Short mmCIF file of C-alpha atoms in Angstrom, two decimals:
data_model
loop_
_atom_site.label_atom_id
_atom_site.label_comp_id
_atom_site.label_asym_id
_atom_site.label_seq_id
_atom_site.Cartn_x
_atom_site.Cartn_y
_atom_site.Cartn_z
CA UNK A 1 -2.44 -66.79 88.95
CA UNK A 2 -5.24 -68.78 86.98
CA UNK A 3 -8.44 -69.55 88.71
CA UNK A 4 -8.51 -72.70 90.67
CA UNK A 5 -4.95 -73.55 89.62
CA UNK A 6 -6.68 -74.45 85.72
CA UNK A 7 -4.54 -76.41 84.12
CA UNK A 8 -2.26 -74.90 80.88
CA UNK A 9 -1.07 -77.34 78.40
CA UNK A 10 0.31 -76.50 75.22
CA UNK A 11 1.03 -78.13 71.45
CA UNK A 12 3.94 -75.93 70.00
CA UNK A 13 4.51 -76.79 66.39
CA UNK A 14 6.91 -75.70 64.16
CA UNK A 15 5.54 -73.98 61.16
CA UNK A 16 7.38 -76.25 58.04
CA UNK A 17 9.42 -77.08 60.29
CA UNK A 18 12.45 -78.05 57.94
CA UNK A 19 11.75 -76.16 55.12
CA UNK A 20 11.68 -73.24 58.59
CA UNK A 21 15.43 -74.73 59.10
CA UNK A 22 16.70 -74.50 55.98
CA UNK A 23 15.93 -70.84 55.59
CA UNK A 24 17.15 -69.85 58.96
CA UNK A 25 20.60 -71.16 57.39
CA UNK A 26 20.16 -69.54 54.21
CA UNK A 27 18.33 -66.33 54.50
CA UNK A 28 19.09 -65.17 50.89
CA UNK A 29 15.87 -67.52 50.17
CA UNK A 30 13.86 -65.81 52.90
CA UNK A 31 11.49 -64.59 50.34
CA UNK A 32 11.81 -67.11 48.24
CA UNK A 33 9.31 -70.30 47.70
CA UNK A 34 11.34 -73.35 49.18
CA UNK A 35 10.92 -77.39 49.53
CA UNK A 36 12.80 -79.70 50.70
CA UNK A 37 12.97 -82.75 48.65
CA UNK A 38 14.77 -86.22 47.54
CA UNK A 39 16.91 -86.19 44.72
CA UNK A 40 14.69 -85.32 41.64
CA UNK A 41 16.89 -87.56 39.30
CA UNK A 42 15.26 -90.63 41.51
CA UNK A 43 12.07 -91.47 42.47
CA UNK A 44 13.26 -90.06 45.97
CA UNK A 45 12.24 -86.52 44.25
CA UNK A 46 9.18 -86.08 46.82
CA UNK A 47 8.11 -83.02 48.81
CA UNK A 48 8.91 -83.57 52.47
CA UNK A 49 8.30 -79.94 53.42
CA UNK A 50 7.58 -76.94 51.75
CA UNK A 51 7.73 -73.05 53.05
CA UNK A 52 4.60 -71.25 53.13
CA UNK A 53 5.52 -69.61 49.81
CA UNK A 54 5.19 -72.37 48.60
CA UNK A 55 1.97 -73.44 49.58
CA UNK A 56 0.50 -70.62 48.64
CA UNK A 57 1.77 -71.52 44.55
CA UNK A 58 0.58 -75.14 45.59
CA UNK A 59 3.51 -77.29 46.50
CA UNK A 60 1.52 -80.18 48.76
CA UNK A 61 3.76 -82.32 50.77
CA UNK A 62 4.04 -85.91 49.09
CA UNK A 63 3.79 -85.04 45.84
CA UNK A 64 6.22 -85.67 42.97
CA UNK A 65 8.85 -82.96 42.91
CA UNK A 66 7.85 -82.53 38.78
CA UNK A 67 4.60 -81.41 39.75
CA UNK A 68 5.25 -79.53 42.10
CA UNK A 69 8.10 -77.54 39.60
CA UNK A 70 5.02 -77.25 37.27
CA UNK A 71 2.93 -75.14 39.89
CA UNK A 72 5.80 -73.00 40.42
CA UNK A 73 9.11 -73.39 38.41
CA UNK A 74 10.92 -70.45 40.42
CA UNK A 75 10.60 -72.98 43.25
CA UNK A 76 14.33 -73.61 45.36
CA UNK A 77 14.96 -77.29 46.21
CA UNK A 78 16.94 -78.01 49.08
CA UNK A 79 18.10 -81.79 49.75
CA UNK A 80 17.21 -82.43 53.51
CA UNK A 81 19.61 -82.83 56.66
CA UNK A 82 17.94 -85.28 59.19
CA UNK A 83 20.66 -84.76 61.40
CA UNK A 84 20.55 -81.36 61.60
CA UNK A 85 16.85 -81.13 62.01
CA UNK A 86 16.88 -83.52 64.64
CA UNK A 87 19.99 -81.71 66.67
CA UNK A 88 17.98 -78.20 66.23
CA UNK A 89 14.28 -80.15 67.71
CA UNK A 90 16.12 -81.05 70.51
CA UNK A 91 17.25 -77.81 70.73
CA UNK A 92 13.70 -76.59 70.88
CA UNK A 93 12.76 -79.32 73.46
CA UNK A 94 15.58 -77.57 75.22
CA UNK A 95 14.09 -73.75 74.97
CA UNK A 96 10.99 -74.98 76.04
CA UNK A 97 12.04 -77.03 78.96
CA UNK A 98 13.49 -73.31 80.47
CA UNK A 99 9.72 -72.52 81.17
CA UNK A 100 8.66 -76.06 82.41
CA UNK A 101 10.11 -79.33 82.91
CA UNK A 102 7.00 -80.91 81.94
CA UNK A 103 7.58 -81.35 77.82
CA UNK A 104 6.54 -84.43 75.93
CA UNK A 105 7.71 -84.92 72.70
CA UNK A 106 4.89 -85.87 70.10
CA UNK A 107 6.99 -85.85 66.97
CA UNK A 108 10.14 -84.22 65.46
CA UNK A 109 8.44 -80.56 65.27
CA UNK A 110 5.66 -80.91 67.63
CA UNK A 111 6.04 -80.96 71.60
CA UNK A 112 3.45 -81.22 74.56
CA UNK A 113 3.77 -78.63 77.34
CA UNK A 114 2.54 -78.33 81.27
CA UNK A 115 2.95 -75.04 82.20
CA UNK A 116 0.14 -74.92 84.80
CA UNK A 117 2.90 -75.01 87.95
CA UNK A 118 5.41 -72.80 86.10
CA UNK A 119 3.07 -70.15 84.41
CA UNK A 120 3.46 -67.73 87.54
CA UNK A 121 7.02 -67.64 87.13
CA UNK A 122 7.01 -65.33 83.90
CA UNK A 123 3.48 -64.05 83.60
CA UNK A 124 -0.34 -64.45 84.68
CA UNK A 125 -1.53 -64.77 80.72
CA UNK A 126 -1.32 -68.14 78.89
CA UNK A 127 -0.87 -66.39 75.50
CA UNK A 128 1.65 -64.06 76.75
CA UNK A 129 3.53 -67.06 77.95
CA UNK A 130 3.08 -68.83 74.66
CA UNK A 131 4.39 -65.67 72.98
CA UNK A 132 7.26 -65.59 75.19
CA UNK A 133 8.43 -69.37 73.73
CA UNK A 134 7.65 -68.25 70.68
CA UNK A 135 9.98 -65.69 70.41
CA UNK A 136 12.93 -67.41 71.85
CA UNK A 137 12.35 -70.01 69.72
CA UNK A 138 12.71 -67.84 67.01
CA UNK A 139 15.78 -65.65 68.58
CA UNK A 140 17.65 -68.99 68.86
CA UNK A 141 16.76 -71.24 65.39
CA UNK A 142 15.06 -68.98 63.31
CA UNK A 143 12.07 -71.67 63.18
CA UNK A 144 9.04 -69.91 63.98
CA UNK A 145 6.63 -72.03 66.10
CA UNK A 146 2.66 -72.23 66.75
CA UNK A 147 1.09 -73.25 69.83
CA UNK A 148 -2.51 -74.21 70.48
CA UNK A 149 -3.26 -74.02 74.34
CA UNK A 150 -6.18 -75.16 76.23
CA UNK A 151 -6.39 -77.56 80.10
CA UNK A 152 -6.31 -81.10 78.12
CA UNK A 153 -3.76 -82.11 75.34
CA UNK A 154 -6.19 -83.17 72.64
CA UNK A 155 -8.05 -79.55 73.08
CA UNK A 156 -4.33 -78.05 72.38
CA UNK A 157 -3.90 -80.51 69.45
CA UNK A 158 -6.94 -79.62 67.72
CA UNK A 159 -6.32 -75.48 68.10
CA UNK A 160 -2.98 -75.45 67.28
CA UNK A 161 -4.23 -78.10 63.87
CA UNK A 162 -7.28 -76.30 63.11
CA UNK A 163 -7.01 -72.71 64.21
CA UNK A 164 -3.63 -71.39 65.81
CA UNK A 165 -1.85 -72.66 62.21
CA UNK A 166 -4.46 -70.73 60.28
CA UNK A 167 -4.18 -66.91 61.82
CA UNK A 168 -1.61 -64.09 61.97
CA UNK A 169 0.41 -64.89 65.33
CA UNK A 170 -0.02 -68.84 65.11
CA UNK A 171 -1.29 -68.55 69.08
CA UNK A 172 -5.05 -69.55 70.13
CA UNK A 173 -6.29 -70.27 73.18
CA UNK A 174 -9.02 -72.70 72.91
CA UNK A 175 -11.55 -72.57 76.07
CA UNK A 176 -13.18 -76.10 76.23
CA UNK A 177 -16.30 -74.27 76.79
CA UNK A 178 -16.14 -72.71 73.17
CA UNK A 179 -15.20 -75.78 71.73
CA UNK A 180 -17.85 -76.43 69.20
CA UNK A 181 -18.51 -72.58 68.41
CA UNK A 182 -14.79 -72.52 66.74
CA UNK A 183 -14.11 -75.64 65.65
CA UNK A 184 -17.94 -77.63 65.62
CA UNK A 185 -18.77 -76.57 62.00
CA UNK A 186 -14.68 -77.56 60.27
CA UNK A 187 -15.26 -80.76 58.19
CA UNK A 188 -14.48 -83.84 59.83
CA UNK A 189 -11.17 -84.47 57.66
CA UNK A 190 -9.63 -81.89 59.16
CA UNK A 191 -9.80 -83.32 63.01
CA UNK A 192 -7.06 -85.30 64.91
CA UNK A 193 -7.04 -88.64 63.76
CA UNK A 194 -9.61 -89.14 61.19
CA UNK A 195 -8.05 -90.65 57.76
CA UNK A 196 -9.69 -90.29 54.32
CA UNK A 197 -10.82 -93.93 54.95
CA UNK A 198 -12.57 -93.10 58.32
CA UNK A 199 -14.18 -90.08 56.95
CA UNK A 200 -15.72 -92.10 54.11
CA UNK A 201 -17.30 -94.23 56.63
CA UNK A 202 -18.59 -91.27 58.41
CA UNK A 203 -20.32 -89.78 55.58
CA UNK A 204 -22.28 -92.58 54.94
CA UNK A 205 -23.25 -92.22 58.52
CA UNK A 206 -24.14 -88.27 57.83
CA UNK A 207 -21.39 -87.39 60.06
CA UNK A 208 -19.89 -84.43 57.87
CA UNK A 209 -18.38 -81.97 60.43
CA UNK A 210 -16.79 -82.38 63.77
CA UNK A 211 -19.65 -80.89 65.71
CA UNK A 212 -21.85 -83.65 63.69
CA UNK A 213 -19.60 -86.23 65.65
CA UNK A 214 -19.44 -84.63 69.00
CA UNK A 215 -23.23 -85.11 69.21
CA UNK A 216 -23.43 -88.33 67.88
CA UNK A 217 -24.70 -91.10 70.34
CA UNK A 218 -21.39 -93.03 72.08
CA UNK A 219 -23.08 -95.87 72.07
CA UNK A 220 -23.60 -95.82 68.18
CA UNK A 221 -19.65 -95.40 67.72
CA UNK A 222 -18.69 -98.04 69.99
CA UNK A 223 -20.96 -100.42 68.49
CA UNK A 224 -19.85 -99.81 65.09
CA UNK A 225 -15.82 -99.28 65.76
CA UNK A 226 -15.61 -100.67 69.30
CA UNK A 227 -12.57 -98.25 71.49
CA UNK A 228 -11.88 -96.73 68.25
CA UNK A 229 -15.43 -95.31 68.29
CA UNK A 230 -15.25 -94.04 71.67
CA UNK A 231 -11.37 -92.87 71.01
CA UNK A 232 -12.90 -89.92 67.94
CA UNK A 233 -15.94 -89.58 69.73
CA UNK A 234 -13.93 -88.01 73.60
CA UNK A 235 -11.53 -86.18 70.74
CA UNK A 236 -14.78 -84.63 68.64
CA UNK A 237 -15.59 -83.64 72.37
CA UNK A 238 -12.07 -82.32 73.74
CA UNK A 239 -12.01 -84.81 76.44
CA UNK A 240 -8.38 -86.36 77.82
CA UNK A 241 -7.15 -87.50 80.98
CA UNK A 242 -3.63 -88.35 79.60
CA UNK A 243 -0.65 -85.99 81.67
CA UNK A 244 1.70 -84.50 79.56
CA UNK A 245 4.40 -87.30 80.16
CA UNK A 246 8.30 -86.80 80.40
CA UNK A 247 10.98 -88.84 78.46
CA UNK A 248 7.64 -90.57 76.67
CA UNK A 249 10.36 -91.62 74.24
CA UNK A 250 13.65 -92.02 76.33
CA UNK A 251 13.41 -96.32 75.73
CA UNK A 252 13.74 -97.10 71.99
CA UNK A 253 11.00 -100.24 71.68
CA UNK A 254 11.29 -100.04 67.57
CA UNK A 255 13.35 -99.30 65.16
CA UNK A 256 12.12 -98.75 61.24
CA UNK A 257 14.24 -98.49 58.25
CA UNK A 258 13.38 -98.24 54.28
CA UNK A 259 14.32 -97.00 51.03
CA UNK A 260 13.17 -96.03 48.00
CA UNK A 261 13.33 -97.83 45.40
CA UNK A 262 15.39 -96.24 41.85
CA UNK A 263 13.12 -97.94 39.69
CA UNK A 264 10.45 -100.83 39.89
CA UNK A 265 12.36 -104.31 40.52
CA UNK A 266 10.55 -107.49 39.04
CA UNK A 267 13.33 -110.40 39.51
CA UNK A 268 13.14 -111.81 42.12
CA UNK A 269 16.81 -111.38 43.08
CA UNK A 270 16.63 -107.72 43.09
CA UNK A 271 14.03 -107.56 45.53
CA UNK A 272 16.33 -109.64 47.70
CA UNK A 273 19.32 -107.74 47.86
CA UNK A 274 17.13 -104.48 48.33
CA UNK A 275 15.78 -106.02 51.27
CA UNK A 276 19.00 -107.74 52.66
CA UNK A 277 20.21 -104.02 52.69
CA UNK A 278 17.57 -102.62 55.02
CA UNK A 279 18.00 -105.32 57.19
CA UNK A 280 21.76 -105.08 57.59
CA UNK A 281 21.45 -101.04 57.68
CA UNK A 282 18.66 -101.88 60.62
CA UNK A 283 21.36 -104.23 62.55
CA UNK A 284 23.73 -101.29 62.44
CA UNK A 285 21.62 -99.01 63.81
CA UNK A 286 20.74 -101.34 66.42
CA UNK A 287 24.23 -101.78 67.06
CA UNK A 288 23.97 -105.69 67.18
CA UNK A 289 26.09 -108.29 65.83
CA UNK A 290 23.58 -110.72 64.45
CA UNK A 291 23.51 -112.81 61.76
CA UNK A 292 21.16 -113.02 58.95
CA UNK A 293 20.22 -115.66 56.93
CA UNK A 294 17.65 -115.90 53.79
CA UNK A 295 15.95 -119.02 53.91
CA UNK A 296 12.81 -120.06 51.63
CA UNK A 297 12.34 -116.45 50.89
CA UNK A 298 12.36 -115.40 54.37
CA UNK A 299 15.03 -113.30 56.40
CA UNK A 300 16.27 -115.30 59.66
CA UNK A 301 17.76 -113.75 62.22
CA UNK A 302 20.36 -115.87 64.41
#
């Protein structure tokens, strides 16, 4: 049993997580460099995801599937499944929930863990237990998953992001008290919700790494980005309250639709009918009867 019942809370992420699928399915590209991608005859040709082989040739999510062919032309396009990769994630939220009933789900290949009233159950080491989900992962989807681990959630965020993803195992167990020694000197880019446009602001402020943050003066960010300031400043620092929360996403509150477009449109027309489509497509989904009108260039709905 851990000291003083210390909390355990773990980010498991799945490594490429559908470029991960798609191999499990086809192992005769096991060793093989492999994206998943739109259709490269329309403008849809974009990396989603792409295998570590990849990566290592220098395939970057996002870019244009021709450039990416011109880093490494041996490279094996798949055309993606949603549906699948969405039945095998909840799959994975399943696995997990056999060691704790305590998972939040953070995204589609990324899940929140408490383990801290379960741990005893299969073992007195955090990174024993982590291995443990690990491997069954693996045994049942062939998707082989990372997890950062640490008391707080944004602690587990940031060693799974900047460490755990980066060694041979994919586990790390970040101590808060060791915070800055591994992660104080990485370059601010590279923590938990700082864009390129944030980190342009902080380098005019001489805030270059994440350590440089940590010790900057609260009051300094709050005065110059209100809650937003204080918000990177407690993540710079490891600090969160927030419980790993069930079902975070059981009540659908939005629901987002779009397509890409097979060529630039300029009439007027065009633009119309592309955007009549999404919001019929979104009325489905919703499963709504409602009637839409276009009025003065704007979409009514009755």
């Amino acid at each position: 049993m851990l000291k003083n019942k210390e909390k355990i809370i773990m980010l498991i992420d799945m490594q490429s997580f559908y470029a991960s699928f798609e191999k499990a399915k086809m192992p005769q590209y096991r060793n093989k460099p492999l994206a998943v991608a739109g259709d490269p005859a329309k403008r849809a040709g974009i990396i989603l995801t792409a295998c570590p082989l990849a990566k290592a040739k220098g395939v970057q999510t996002g870019e244009a599937l021709w450039q990416s062919l011109q880093k490494c032309p041996d490279l094996i396009i798949v055309r993606p499944h949603m549906q699948e990769y969405i039945d095998v994630s909840i799959q994975i939220k399943s696995i997990i929930e056999e060691f704790t009933d305590l998972v939040e789900v953070y995204s589609v290949d990324e899940l929140f863990a408490d383990l801290t009233d379960s741990m005893h159950l299969f073992t007195s080491d955090p990174i024993d237990l982590a291995r443990q989900i690990q491997d069954r992962i693996y045994a049942q989807t062939g998707v082989y998953a990372r997890a950062g681990i640490e008391e707080t959630k944004v602690i587990a965020k940031l060693a799974t992001d900047l460490i755990a993803k980066k060694i041979d195992g994919g586990i790390f167990h970040l101590k808060k008290e060791e915070l800055h020694q591994h992660i104080g000197n990485k370059p601010i880019r590279d923590m938990w919700g700082i864009g390129s446009r944030m980190e342009k602001h902080l380098w005019k402020m001489g805030i270059r790494t994440i350590g440089d943050l940590a010790r900057t003066p609260l009051a300094k960010l709050k005065r110059k980005w209100g809650v937003n300031g204080e918000v990177i400043w407690r993540v710079a620092n490891g600090i969160d309250h927030s419980p790993v929360t069930v079902n975070t996403h059981s009540t659908q509150k939005d629901i987002g639709n779009g397509m890409t477009l097979p060529r630039d449109y300029t009439v007027a027309w065009e633009v119309e009918v592309a955007m009549l489509g999404i919001y019929i497509k979104t009325c489905v989904h919703k499963g709504s009867n409602l009637l839409i009108l276009w009025r003065n260039n704007i979409f009514q709905v009755v």
